Amino acid sequence: MTTASQSNIDTLNAVLGQTFRLYVQTHGYHWNVEGANFRQLHVVFEEQYRNLWSALDVIAERIRTQGAYAPGSVAALMALAGPEEEPAQSADDMMAKLITAHEAISATLRSAIGTAGKAGDEVSAGILTDRLEWHETELWMMKAGRR
Ligand SMILES: [Fe+2]
C-alpha cells in the first residue's frame, strides 16, 4: 500500500470515529433534551442522528473497499474520535456543543477530501464532500436558530 493510500485510510478512519461520537452525542441529546423547544429539538436531533447512523455504514464500507478493515468496536471508534465532550446541561448547551462538534468534523472532512484526491480516490472524495455538504447545511440551520 502506498503512503497516499494509507493516509487516505487513516483520514477515513478519523471521519468514521468522529461521526460515531457525534452520532452517540446527538442520540443522547434526543433522549435528554428539555425545555420550551423540546418538541422541535427532539425532532431535529432525531433527523441528525439518523443521518449520522446511515453515514457510518457508507464510510466503514468505503474503508473496506480500500483494502483495510473498518474499526468495529466502541473502543476502536472512540480512540479515533478523540476526547469526549462534557455532558450538556441545557438545550442551549446541547446546541452549542453540537455546533462545535459539526465544525470539528467539517474541518476533518475538508482535509480528508484533499487526502482522498491525492490518493487518486475520487469516490471517497465524493462521499466525503457529500458528508461536508450535510454538516455545513446543519451548521447553517443550527446557527440560524440561535439568532
Ligand atoms: Fe426517539
mmCIF file of C-alpha atoms and ligand atoms in Angstrom:
data_model
loop_
_atom_site.group_PDB
_atom_site.id
_atom_site.type_symbol
_atom_site.label_atom_id
_atom_site.label_comp_id
_atom_site.label_asym_id
_atom_site.label_seq_id
_atom_site.Cartn_x
_atom_site.Cartn_y
_atom_site.Cartn_z
ATOM 1 C CA MET A 1 0.000 0.000 0.000
ATOM 2 C CA THR A 2 1.334 3.461 -0.892
ATOM 3 C CA THR A 3 1.772 6.214 1.666
ATOM 4 C CA ALA A 4 -1.004 8.201 -0.040
ATOM 5 C CA SER A 5 -3.487 5.316 0.242
ATOM 6 C CA GLN A 6 -2.553 4.666 3.890
ATOM 7 C CA SER A 7 -3.120 8.376 4.657
ATOM 8 C CA ASN A 8 -6.459 8.103 2.884
ATOM 9 C CA ILE A 9 -7.480 5.133 5.082
ATOM 10 C CA ASP A 10 -6.276 6.959 8.205
ATOM 11 C CA THR A 11 -8.419 10.003 7.435
ATOM 12 C CA LEU A 12 -11.447 7.838 6.527
ATOM 13 C CA ASN A 13 -10.990 6.143 9.928
ATOM 14 C CA ALA A 14 -10.836 9.558 11.631
ATOM 15 C CA VAL A 15 -14.054 10.632 9.880
ATOM 16 C CA LEU A 16 -15.717 7.369 10.957
ATOM 17 C CA GLY A 17 -14.657 7.828 14.597
ATOM 18 C CA GLN A 18 -15.820 11.447 14.726
ATOM 19 C CA THR A 19 -19.102 10.546 13.025
ATOM 20 C CA PHE A 20 -19.666 7.750 15.553
ATOM 21 C CA ARG A 21 -19.044 10.034 18.516
ATOM 22 C CA LEU A 22 -21.347 12.719 17.107
ATOM 23 C CA TYR A 23 -23.989 10.034 16.457
ATOM 24 C CA VAL A 24 -23.918 8.921 20.123
ATOM 25 C CA GLN A 25 -23.846 12.536 21.367
ATOM 26 C CA THR A 26 -26.813 13.522 19.172
ATOM 27 C CA HIS A 27 -28.887 10.465 20.075
ATOM 28 C CA GLY A 28 -28.248 11.186 23.752
ATOM 29 C CA TYR A 29 -29.453 14.772 23.277
ATOM 30 C CA HIS A 30 -32.573 13.428 21.528
ATOM 31 C CA TRP A 31 -33.320 11.442 24.696
ATOM 32 C CA ASN A 32 -32.435 14.051 27.284
ATOM 33 C CA VAL A 33 -33.283 17.488 25.861
ATOM 34 C CA GLU A 34 -35.754 19.543 27.957
ATOM 35 C CA GLY A 35 -37.286 22.998 27.823
ATOM 36 C CA ALA A 36 -39.643 25.220 25.841
ATOM 37 C CA ASN A 37 -38.333 23.980 22.471
ATOM 38 C CA PHE A 38 -38.407 20.312 23.487
ATOM 39 C CA ARG A 39 -40.587 19.032 20.638
ATOM 40 C CA GLN A 40 -38.645 20.840 17.911
ATOM 41 C CA LEU A 41 -35.201 19.895 19.236
ATOM 42 C CA HIS A 42 -36.234 16.289 19.899
ATOM 43 C CA VAL A 43 -37.232 16.010 16.220
ATOM 44 C CA VAL A 44 -34.163 17.848 14.865
ATOM 45 C CA PHE A 45 -31.812 15.652 16.905
ATOM 46 C CA GLU A 46 -33.584 12.556 15.579
ATOM 47 C CA GLU A 47 -33.145 13.687 11.954
ATOM 48 C CA GLN A 48 -29.477 14.304 12.672
ATOM 49 C CA TYR A 49 -28.748 11.029 14.460
ATOM 50 C CA ARG A 50 -30.482 9.030 11.710
ATOM 51 C CA ASN A 51 -28.326 10.739 9.073
ATOM 52 C CA LEU A 52 -25.149 10.135 11.115
ATOM 53 C CA TRP A 53 -26.064 6.476 11.693
ATOM 54 C CA SER A 54 -26.554 5.894 7.940
ATOM 55 C CA ALA A 55 -23.284 7.676 7.168
ATOM 56 C CA LEU A 56 -21.343 5.285 9.430
ATOM 57 C CA ASP A 57 -22.195 2.368 7.164
ATOM 58 C CA VAL A 58 -21.207 4.198 3.978
ATOM 59 C CA ILE A 59 -17.862 5.345 5.411
ATOM 60 C CA ALA A 60 -16.975 1.980 7.008
ATOM 61 C CA GLU A 61 -17.750 0.080 3.818
ATOM 62 C CA ARG A 62 -15.689 2.551 1.808
ATOM 63 C CA ILE A 63 -12.760 1.733 4.120
ATOM 64 C CA ARG A 64 -13.278 -1.959 3.231
ATOM 65 C CA THR A 65 -13.156 -1.204 -0.495
ATOM 66 C CA GLN A 66 -9.765 0.415 0.104
ATOM 67 C CA GLY A 67 -8.382 -2.877 1.423
ATOM 68 C CA ALA A 68 -8.475 -2.097 5.164
ATOM 69 C CA TYR A 69 -10.640 -3.440 7.976
ATOM 70 C CA ALA A 70 -13.131 -0.982 9.439
ATOM 71 C CA PRO A 71 -12.779 -0.270 13.180
ATOM 72 C CA GLY A 72 -15.526 -2.481 14.611
ATOM 73 C CA SER A 73 -15.589 -1.847 18.361
ATOM 74 C CA VAL A 74 -16.666 1.065 20.525
ATOM 75 C CA ALA A 75 -13.116 1.287 21.919
ATOM 76 C CA ALA A 76 -11.555 1.460 18.452
ATOM 77 C CA LEU A 77 -14.063 4.060 17.276
ATOM 78 C CA MET A 78 -13.669 6.206 20.380
ATOM 79 C CA ALA A 79 -9.871 6.056 20.110
ATOM 80 C CA LEU A 80 -10.251 7.535 16.628
ATOM 81 C CA ALA A 81 -12.809 10.122 17.763
ATOM 82 C CA GLY A 82 -10.593 11.861 20.350
ATOM 83 C CA PRO A 83 -11.603 13.144 23.792
ATOM 84 C CA GLU A 84 -15.289 13.243 24.669
ATOM 85 C CA GLU A 85 -17.302 16.398 25.473
ATOM 86 C CA GLU A 86 -18.584 17.043 28.992
ATOM 87 C CA PRO A 87 -22.301 16.183 29.226
ATOM 88 C CA ALA A 88 -24.560 19.090 28.194
ATOM 89 C CA GLN A 89 -26.644 20.716 30.950
ATOM 90 C CA SER A 90 -29.311 22.510 28.901
ATOM 91 C CA ALA A 91 -30.842 22.735 25.418
ATOM 92 C CA ASP A 92 -28.670 25.814 24.682
ATOM 93 C CA ASP A 93 -25.578 23.968 25.848
ATOM 94 C CA MET A 94 -26.503 20.967 23.670
ATOM 95 C CA MET A 95 -26.852 23.212 20.628
ATOM 96 C CA ALA A 96 -23.529 24.947 21.344
ATOM 97 C CA LYS A 97 -21.765 21.593 21.754
ATOM 98 C CA LEU A 98 -23.311 20.233 18.549
ATOM 99 C CA ILE A 99 -22.172 23.315 16.618
ATOM 100 C CA THR A 100 -18.629 22.813 17.934
ATOM 101 C CA ALA A 101 -18.697 19.112 17.012
ATOM 102 C CA HIS A 102 -20.084 19.720 13.494
ATOM 103 C CA GLU A 103 -17.408 22.392 12.943
ATOM 104 C CA ALA A 104 -14.675 19.984 14.066
ATOM 105 C CA ILE A 105 -15.850 17.193 11.786
ATOM 106 C CA SER A 106 -16.201 19.659 8.907
ATOM 107 C CA ALA A 107 -12.523 20.587 9.328
ATOM 108 C CA THR A 108 -11.569 16.883 9.333
ATOM 109 C CA LEU A 109 -13.693 16.323 6.214
ATOM 110 C CA ARG A 110 -12.114 19.260 4.341
ATOM 111 C CA SER A 111 -8.676 17.803 4.958
ATOM 112 C CA ALA A 112 -9.853 14.239 4.195
ATOM 113 C CA ILE A 113 -11.232 15.320 0.800
ATOM 114 C CA GLY A 114 -7.761 16.610 -0.139
ATOM 115 C CA THR A 115 -6.122 13.420 1.128
ATOM 116 C CA ALA A 116 -8.502 11.223 -0.898
ATOM 117 C CA GLY A 117 -7.796 13.313 -4.002
ATOM 118 C CA LYS A 118 -4.036 12.884 -3.530
ATOM 119 C CA ALA A 119 -4.545 9.108 -3.268
ATOM 120 C CA GLY A 120 -6.496 9.130 -6.554
ATOM 121 C CA ASP A 121 -9.604 8.010 -4.661
ATOM 122 C CA GLU A 122 -12.257 10.206 -6.247
ATOM 123 C CA VAL A 123 -15.114 8.079 -4.924
ATOM 124 C CA SER A 124 -14.097 8.661 -1.291
ATOM 125 C CA ALA A 125 -13.590 12.351 -2.096
ATOM 126 C CA GLY A 126 -17.185 12.391 -3.383
ATOM 127 C CA ILE A 127 -18.568 10.603 -0.304
ATOM 128 C CA LEU A 128 -16.652 12.970 1.988
ATOM 129 C CA THR A 129 -17.857 16.001 0.017
ATOM 130 C CA ASP A 130 -21.459 14.831 0.430
ATOM 131 C CA ARG A 131 -20.851 14.494 4.179
ATOM 132 C CA LEU A 132 -19.348 18.002 4.325
ATOM 133 C CA GLU A 133 -22.343 19.429 2.478
ATOM 134 C CA TRP A 134 -24.689 17.889 5.059
ATOM 135 C CA HIS A 135 -22.669 19.148 8.057
ATOM 136 C CA GLU A 136 -22.421 22.668 6.592
ATOM 137 C CA THR A 137 -26.180 22.754 5.998
ATOM 138 C CA GLU A 138 -26.867 21.566 9.564
ATOM 139 C CA LEU A 139 -24.437 24.199 10.874
ATOM 140 C CA TRP A 140 -26.254 26.924 8.954
ATOM 141 C CA MET A 141 -29.643 25.819 10.331
ATOM 142 C CA MET A 142 -28.406 25.377 13.905
ATOM 143 C CA LYS A 143 -26.712 28.780 13.882
ATOM 144 C CA ALA A 144 -29.724 30.486 12.259
ATOM 145 C CA GLY A 145 -31.917 29.078 15.047
ATOM 146 C CA ARG A 146 -29.722 30.739 17.704
ATOM 147 C CA ARG A 147 -30.050 34.338 16.394
HETATM 148 FE FE FE B 1 -36.759 8.577 19.816
#
